[in-house]
Structure formats: structure tokens, C-alpha cells
Coordinates of C-alpha atoms in Angstrom, one line a residue:
S1 CA -25.9 -33.5 -15.1
V2 CA -25.4 -29.7 -14.1
C3 CA -22.1 -29.0 -12.2
I4 CA -20.4 -26.2 -10.3
R5 CA -16.6 -25.7 -9.6
S6 CA -15.4 -25.7 -6.2
S7 CA -12.6 -23.5 -4.9
S8 CA -10.2 -26.2 -5.8
G9 CA -11.2 -26.5 -9.3
D10 CA -13.3 -29.8 -8.9
R11 CA -16.6 -30.0 -10.6
L12 CA -19.5 -30.5 -8.2
P13 CA -22.8 -32.0 -9.7
I14 CA -26.2 -30.7 -8.7
G15 CA -28.0 -33.2 -10.6
G16 CA -27.8 -37.1 -10.6
L17 CA -25.7 -38.9 -8.1
V18 CA -24.0 -36.7 -5.4
D19 CA -21.0 -37.8 -3.2
T20 CA -22.7 -36.9 0.2
T21 CA -19.1 -37.1 1.9
R22 CA -18.4 -33.9 0.5
S23 CA -19.3 -30.6 1.9
L24 CA -20.7 -28.2 -0.5
A25 CA -20.8 -25.6 2.2
S26 CA -16.9 -25.3 2.1
S27 CA -17.0 -24.2 -1.3
S28 CA -16.9 -20.4 -1.8
D29 CA -18.7 -20.6 -5.0
T30 CA -21.6 -22.7 -3.7
M31 CA -24.9 -20.8 -2.8
V32 CA -27.9 -21.9 -0.9
L33 CA -29.9 -23.8 -3.6
C34 CA -26.9 -25.6 -4.6
E35 CA -26.7 -27.1 -1.0
M36 CA -30.4 -27.7 -1.1
M37 CA -30.3 -29.3 -4.4
S38 CA -27.4 -31.6 -3.6
G39 CA -28.7 -32.8 -0.3
A40 CA -32.5 -32.8 -1.1
P41 CA -34.4 -36.0 -1.9
Q42 CA -34.9 -36.4 -5.6
S43 CA -38.7 -36.1 -5.2
F44 CA -40.7 -33.6 -7.0
F45 CA -43.5 -33.7 -4.2
S46 CA -40.9 -33.2 -1.4
T47 CA -39.5 -30.4 -3.2
W48 CA -42.9 -28.8 -3.9
A49 CA -43.7 -29.3 -0.2
T50 CA -40.5 -27.5 0.8
I51 CA -40.8 -24.6 -1.6
S52 CA -44.5 -24.1 -0.5
F53 CA -43.4 -23.8 3.2
L54 CA -40.6 -21.4 2.2
T55 CA -43.0 -19.4 0.3
L56 CA -45.2 -19.4 3.5
L57 CA -42.4 -18.0 5.5
S58 CA -41.9 -15.3 3.0
V59 CA -45.4 -14.1 3.1
V60 CA -45.4 -14.0 6.8
F61 CA -42.2 -12.2 7.0
F62 CA -42.9 -9.6 4.4
S63 CA -46.7 -9.2 4.4
G64 CA -47.0 -9.9 8.0
S65 CA -44.4 -7.3 9.3
V66 CA -46.0 -4.7 7.0
F67 CA -49.4 -5.4 8.1
W68 CA -48.5 -5.1 11.9
V69 CA -46.9 -1.8 11.5
Y70 CA -49.3 -0.1 9.3
Y71 CA -52.7 -1.8 9.9
V72 CA -52.5 -3.2 13.4
N73 CA -50.6 -0.2 14.7
P74 CA -51.7 2.8 12.3
T75 CA -50.8 6.3 13.4
Y76 CA -52.0 9.7 12.1
A77 CA -48.5 10.4 10.7
K78 CA -48.6 7.0 8.7
W79 CA -52.3 7.5 7.8
Q80 CA -51.6 10.6 5.9
Y81 CA -49.9 8.5 3.3
K82 CA -52.8 6.0 2.8
I83 CA -54.4 5.9 -0.5
N84 CA -57.8 4.9 0.7
P85 CA -58.4 6.4 4.0
K86 CA -60.5 3.4 4.9
F87 CA -59.1 0.3 6.4
P88 CA -60.2 -3.2 5.2
S89 CA -62.2 -5.1 7.6
P90 CA -60.8 -8.3 9.5
A91 CA -63.2 -10.5 7.3
D92 CA -61.6 -9.0 4.2
V93 CA -58.1 -9.6 5.3
R94 CA -59.2 -13.2 6.5
L95 CA -60.2 -13.8 2.9
E96 CA -57.0 -12.3 1.6
I97 CA -55.1 -14.8 3.8
T98 CA -57.1 -17.9 2.8
Q99 CA -56.8 -16.9 -0.9
T100 CA -53.0 -16.4 -0.4
L101 CA -52.7 -20.0 1.0
K102 CA -54.3 -21.3 -2.1
G103 CA -52.1 -19.2 -4.2
I104 CA -48.8 -20.4 -2.3
V105 CA -49.4 -23.9 -3.3
A106 CA -50.0 -23.0 -7.0
A107 CA -47.1 -20.6 -7.3
A108 CA -44.6 -23.0 -5.8
F109 CA -45.4 -25.7 -8.4
A110 CA -43.1 -24.1 -11.2
P111 CA -40.1 -23.2 -8.9
S112 CA -40.3 -26.8 -7.6
L113 CA -40.6 -28.1 -11.2
S114 CA -37.4 -26.1 -12.1
L115 CA -35.5 -27.4 -9.1
Y116 CA -36.3 -31.0 -9.9
L117 CA -35.3 -30.7 -13.6
S118 CA -32.2 -29.2 -12.3
Q119 CA -31.5 -32.3 -10.1
Q120 CA -32.3 -34.6 -13.0
G121 CA -29.9 -32.5 -15.2
M122 CA -32.7 -31.7 -17.7
S123 CA -32.2 -27.8 -17.7
Q124 CA -29.4 -25.3 -18.1
A125 CA -29.7 -24.1 -14.6
Y126 CA -26.2 -23.6 -12.8
C127 CA -25.0 -22.6 -9.4
G128 CA -22.3 -20.2 -8.2
V129 CA -20.5 -17.6 -10.4
G130 CA -19.4 -20.2 -12.8
E131 CA -17.7 -20.0 -16.2
K132 CA -19.6 -17.3 -17.4
G133 CA -18.7 -14.9 -14.9
W134 CA -20.0 -12.0 -12.9
G135 CA -21.1 -10.0 -16.1
Y136 CA -23.4 -12.7 -17.2
L137 CA -24.9 -13.2 -13.9
V138 CA -25.5 -9.3 -13.5
G139 CA -26.8 -9.0 -17.0
S140 CA -29.2 -12.2 -16.7
F141 CA -30.7 -10.7 -13.6
F142 CA -31.8 -7.4 -15.6
V143 CA -32.7 -9.5 -18.6
T144 CA -34.9 -11.9 -16.5
W145 CA -36.5 -8.9 -14.8
I146 CA -37.5 -7.3 -17.9
V147 CA -38.8 -10.5 -19.4
A148 CA -40.6 -11.4 -16.2
D149 CA -42.1 -7.8 -16.0
A150 CA -43.4 -8.0 -19.6
F151 CA -45.0 -11.4 -19.1
E152 CA -46.7 -10.2 -16.0
F153 CA -47.9 -7.3 -17.8
G154 CA -49.4 -9.3 -20.7
Y155 CA -51.0 -12.2 -18.8
H156 CA -52.5 -9.7 -16.5
Y157 CA -53.9 -7.5 -19.4
L158 CA -55.4 -10.5 -20.9
G159 CA -57.0 -11.4 -17.6
H160 CA -58.8 -8.2 -18.0
S161 CA -59.7 -8.7 -21.6
V162 CA -60.6 -12.4 -22.2
T163 CA -63.8 -13.5 -20.6
A164 CA -62.6 -16.8 -19.6
M165 CA -59.4 -15.3 -18.0
W166 CA -61.5 -12.7 -16.3
Q167 CA -63.5 -15.4 -14.4
V168 CA -60.5 -16.7 -12.8
H169 CA -58.8 -13.3 -12.1
K170 CA -61.9 -11.3 -10.9
H171 CA -61.7 -13.0 -7.5
H172 CA -58.2 -11.1 -6.8
H173 CA -60.4 -7.9 -7.4
R174 CA -62.7 -8.6 -4.4
F175 CA -59.9 -6.9 -2.5
F176 CA -60.8 -3.5 -3.8
N177 CA -58.9 -1.9 -0.8
P178 CA -56.1 -4.4 -0.5
S179 CA -53.6 -5.0 2.6
P180 CA -50.2 -6.5 2.1
F181 CA -51.8 -10.1 2.5
S182 CA -53.3 -9.7 -1.0
V183 CA -50.1 -9.9 -3.0
I184 CA -50.8 -13.6 -4.2
A185 CA -54.4 -13.9 -3.0
D186 CA -55.4 -15.2 -6.4
E187 CA -57.0 -18.3 -7.7
A188 CA -54.7 -21.3 -8.4
P189 CA -54.6 -20.8 -12.2
D190 CA -53.5 -17.3 -12.0
Q191 CA -50.6 -18.0 -9.7
F192 CA -49.6 -21.2 -11.5
V193 CA -49.2 -19.3 -14.8
R194 CA -47.5 -16.2 -13.2
A195 CA -44.7 -18.4 -11.9
L196 CA -44.1 -20.3 -15.2
P197 CA -41.0 -18.2 -15.9
M198 CA -39.0 -20.1 -13.1
A199 CA -39.5 -23.1 -14.8
I200 CA -39.3 -22.1 -18.5
L201 CA -36.3 -19.7 -18.3
P202 CA -33.8 -22.5 -17.4
L203 CA -34.9 -24.7 -19.9
I204 CA -34.1 -22.2 -22.7
T205 CA -30.9 -20.3 -21.5
P206 CA -28.3 -20.8 -18.5
I207 CA -29.7 -19.2 -15.5
N208 CA -28.2 -18.9 -11.7
M209 CA -30.6 -20.9 -9.6
D210 CA -29.9 -18.6 -6.6
M211 CA -30.2 -15.4 -8.6
L212 CA -33.7 -16.7 -10.2
F213 CA -35.2 -17.9 -6.8
L214 CA -34.1 -14.5 -4.8
Q215 CA -35.4 -12.4 -7.8
F216 CA -38.8 -14.0 -7.7
G217 CA -39.0 -14.9 -3.9
V218 CA -37.6 -11.5 -2.6
F219 CA -37.2 -9.0 -5.0
F220 CA -40.4 -9.6 -6.9
Y221 CA -42.5 -10.5 -3.8
A222 CA -41.2 -7.5 -1.7
Y223 CA -42.3 -5.0 -4.4
G224 CA -45.6 -7.0 -4.7
V225 CA -45.9 -6.2 -0.9
Y226 CA -45.2 -2.5 -1.6
L227 CA -47.9 -2.4 -4.4
H228 CA -50.4 -3.9 -2.2
W229 CA -49.3 -1.9 0.8
G230 CA -52.0 0.6 0.6
Y231 CA -49.8 3.6 1.5
E232 CA -47.5 5.7 -0.6
L233 CA -43.9 6.8 -0.1
E234 CA -42.9 10.4 0.0
R235 CA -40.3 10.4 -2.7
L236 CA -41.7 7.6 -5.1
D237 CA -45.3 9.2 -5.6
A238 CA -48.1 8.3 -8.1
H239 CA -46.6 10.9 -10.5
H240 CA -43.5 9.0 -11.3
P241 CA -42.9 9.0 -15.0
W242 CA -42.0 5.4 -15.7
I243 CA -42.3 3.2 -12.3
N244 CA -45.6 1.6 -11.3
T245 CA -46.2 2.8 -7.8
S246 CA -48.5 1.6 -5.0
Y247 CA -51.1 4.2 -6.1
Q248 CA -51.2 2.7 -9.7
H249 CA -51.9 -0.8 -8.3
Y250 CA -54.5 0.4 -5.7
A251 CA -56.2 2.2 -8.7
H252 CA -55.9 -1.0 -10.6
H253 CA -57.8 -3.0 -7.7
A254 CA -60.4 -0.4 -7.2
L255 CA -61.4 0.3 -10.9
S256 CA -60.1 -2.3 -13.2
V257 CA -62.8 -4.8 -14.3
M258 CA -63.5 -6.8 -17.6
N259 CA -62.5 -4.6 -20.6
K260 CA -60.8 -2.0 -18.5
P261 CA -57.3 -3.0 -17.8
Y262 CA -55.9 -0.1 -15.8
H263 CA -52.4 -0.2 -15.0
T264 CA -51.9 -4.1 -15.2
G265 CA -48.1 -3.8 -15.2
F266 CA -45.7 -4.7 -12.3
Y267 CA -42.7 -2.7 -12.1
I268 CA -42.7 -0.5 -15.4
K269 CA -45.1 1.8 -16.7
L270 CA -43.9 1.6 -20.2
W271 CA -46.2 -1.4 -21.0
D272 CA -49.4 0.3 -19.9
Q273 CA -48.5 3.6 -21.6
L274 CA -48.0 1.7 -24.9
A275 CA -51.4 -0.2 -24.5
G276 CA -53.2 3.0 -23.3
S277 CA -54.2 1.3 -20.1
T278 CA -53.2 4.4 -17.7
L279 CA -55.6 6.3 -15.9
K280 CA -55.6 10.0 -16.6
T281 CA -56.7 11.2 -13.3
C282 CA -55.2 11.0 -9.8
G283 CA -56.5 10.2 -6.5
C284 CA -53.2 9.4 -4.6
S285 CA -52.6 10.4 -1.0
K286 CA -50.3 13.4 -2.0
C287 CA -53.3 14.9 -4.0
A288 CA -55.4 14.1 -1.1
R289 CA -53.1 16.0 1.3
A290 CA -52.9 18.9 -1.0
K291 CA -56.7 19.2 -1.0
G292 CA -56.7 19.0 2.9
E293 CA -58.3 15.6 2.9
R294 CA -55.9 14.2 5.6
S295 CA -56.5 16.2 8.5
E296 CA -56.5 15.0 12.1
E297 CA -60.0 15.6 12.4
A298 CA -60.7 13.3 9.5
W299 CA -58.3 10.9 11.0
E300 CA -60.3 10.8 14.1
K301 CA -63.4 9.8 12.3
I302 CA -61.7 6.8 10.5
E303 CA -62.6 3.4 12.1
K304 CA -59.7 1.4 12.9
P305 CA -60.6 -2.2 13.0
D306 CA -59.6 -4.6 15.6
Y307 CA -57.4 -7.1 13.8
S308 CA -56.7 -9.2 16.8
V309 CA -59.6 -11.3 15.8
L310 CA -57.4 -12.8 13.2
L311 CA -55.7 -14.6 16.1
S312 CA -58.8 -16.2 17.1
P313 CA -59.7 -19.8 15.9
S314 CA -63.5 -19.1 16.2
F315 CA -63.3 -16.2 13.7
W316 CA -61.7 -18.2 11.1
L317 CA -64.6 -20.8 11.4
Q318 CA -67.2 -18.2 10.8
P319 CA -68.8 -18.3 7.2
A320 CA -66.9 -16.3 4.6
A321 CA -68.3 -13.8 2.4
K322 CA -70.0 -14.7 -0.8
K323 CA -67.6 -14.8 -3.9
V324 CA -67.5 -12.1 -6.5
A325 CA -70.6 -12.6 -8.9

């Protein structure tokens, strides 16, 4: 089974039988997932339920906090950096959230399988710094980042190029003016495939489990919130030469359809530049401010939806809008 070393040099297994009288928390080399895997029931479905719940907490924390600040409590100063001057309706946000709940369960399958296989000693996952050292840990973070980013671009690009895949992916484009709740507001097949690197990578190469889960659950999801934020940063604007910004992803939501795969990349623009799938025109908030389109007069005319209805059970029982044709 997969093992780690304690501060005393003892090898501590994370798969197979575990001596429950030993406290992994006392080991300076032990991290969160090692403790979880050693004490968790060796049941795939229990793990799946746990990971789904933790993913839900991540969504509530990251997406919910940003939504509260920029959508529930908008100001003129903030709005000047909003890409689409209009705000999505509460009904659209409700649909984002319901889609996200489906996406959470699907996205949690691959990491749950990865943890389960680690418990059974059937993967090359490891915990702590281990014998490979800090250099391998840091290097594997960047390699995994690039591999996952290229995978996301390729899968996303095909979602706009293959008819059968577009029939699944098009529901995400129902949110042409997205909010932070739309990050994983996909149909289940999309989220299942997008999370597959978490299950596949530990099968083919040694991967630190804490690094992998923090990378996908925090690093990637937080950037996804930024991409679906609907606003732009002052310094990291749409004209950056190699980073996909929130403007590029907004433009993707608004303009990309079947056979028009604009900006399907996640972090790096290089993939889209190589594929010729970048936009040649710009409608970012920086350009809008330069044109005088973000004046206080314009702000006063913008409808500010009352998102408090999202806290009303009766609102959630109302019929949802029809699906994308």
C-alpha cells in the first residue's frame, strides 16, 4: 500500500490496514488528505459524498462571497469594471446554482475515485514531502498545471467543434452574462470529464495528494470564479499577451457557439493563439471606460436586481426557464 514517513522515520500507510492508535496529526510530514484517507471508511460512496460536500463548501465560500460583494452590493466604483453593464436576473442565477449542484456531484466523482484507489494502494499517490523532496513537489505542481490546462482547452475546444459534445456543452452557454455561480454550471458529462485528470494523473506518475486536491479545489476553482466574475482587474486587463482574463471568458460565454470556439482556454492564451480561436475585436470594460460608456449617468440607468429572492423558498419552486434549443 501507499506509505508516508513520520518525523521518526516510521512508514505510515494510507492504504490498506491502518493502525488507528497512531496519531497521524503528530507527524510534521502529514497533511490534511493523509489524515482523511487514514481515518475514512474505505467506501467509494462515502468518499464521493464527502468530496461532494467539500466541493459545495468551496462553491459557497468562493462564488458566494464574490457574488455578495459585486452583485448583491454593487457600487458605481465597482460597476465601472463590469464587462457587461447589465446584471443577470435572479432567475438566471437560480438556474446557475441548480446547474452547479448537478456539476458538483459529477465533478466529485474523479477525485473520489482517486482517493479510493489511494486507500487501496492502487495508485502512485503519496503524502507529505516524501523521498522525492521539495523539488519534485514544486515541479509536479507546475507540470500538472500545464497538463490540466492543455486538457481543459482541448476538451473545451471539442465541445464547440463536435456536434454531440456541443449538445451537452451548450447548456453552459445559457449563461451569456455569467455570475460567479456559473463556474461549474455544466451538465454532468462535462464536469465528469473535466475532473478526470485528478483520477488519471496519480495512476501514471507519483502525485502528492494534498497538492493535487488544493490545485484543483482551490487554485483552479478560484481562477474559475475570476473568469466568471463578470468584472475585470485594473492591472490584469483583456490586453494581456498570454493570460486568459475574465474578459476573454465573458466573450467566450457571449459569442462562442457551435463551430465558433473563441477563447476555450482556461489559464493560458497560447492554446487559443495556436488554434486561431482568439477574438480580434475588444469590448472590455477598459475600452468602454475610454469611450465614456461607464459614466455615473449610465450607472443610474442600470437595473439592479433584488437578489434577496434567492433566499425565498417560494422563488425556488417557480418554474425554471426553458432549456437552450
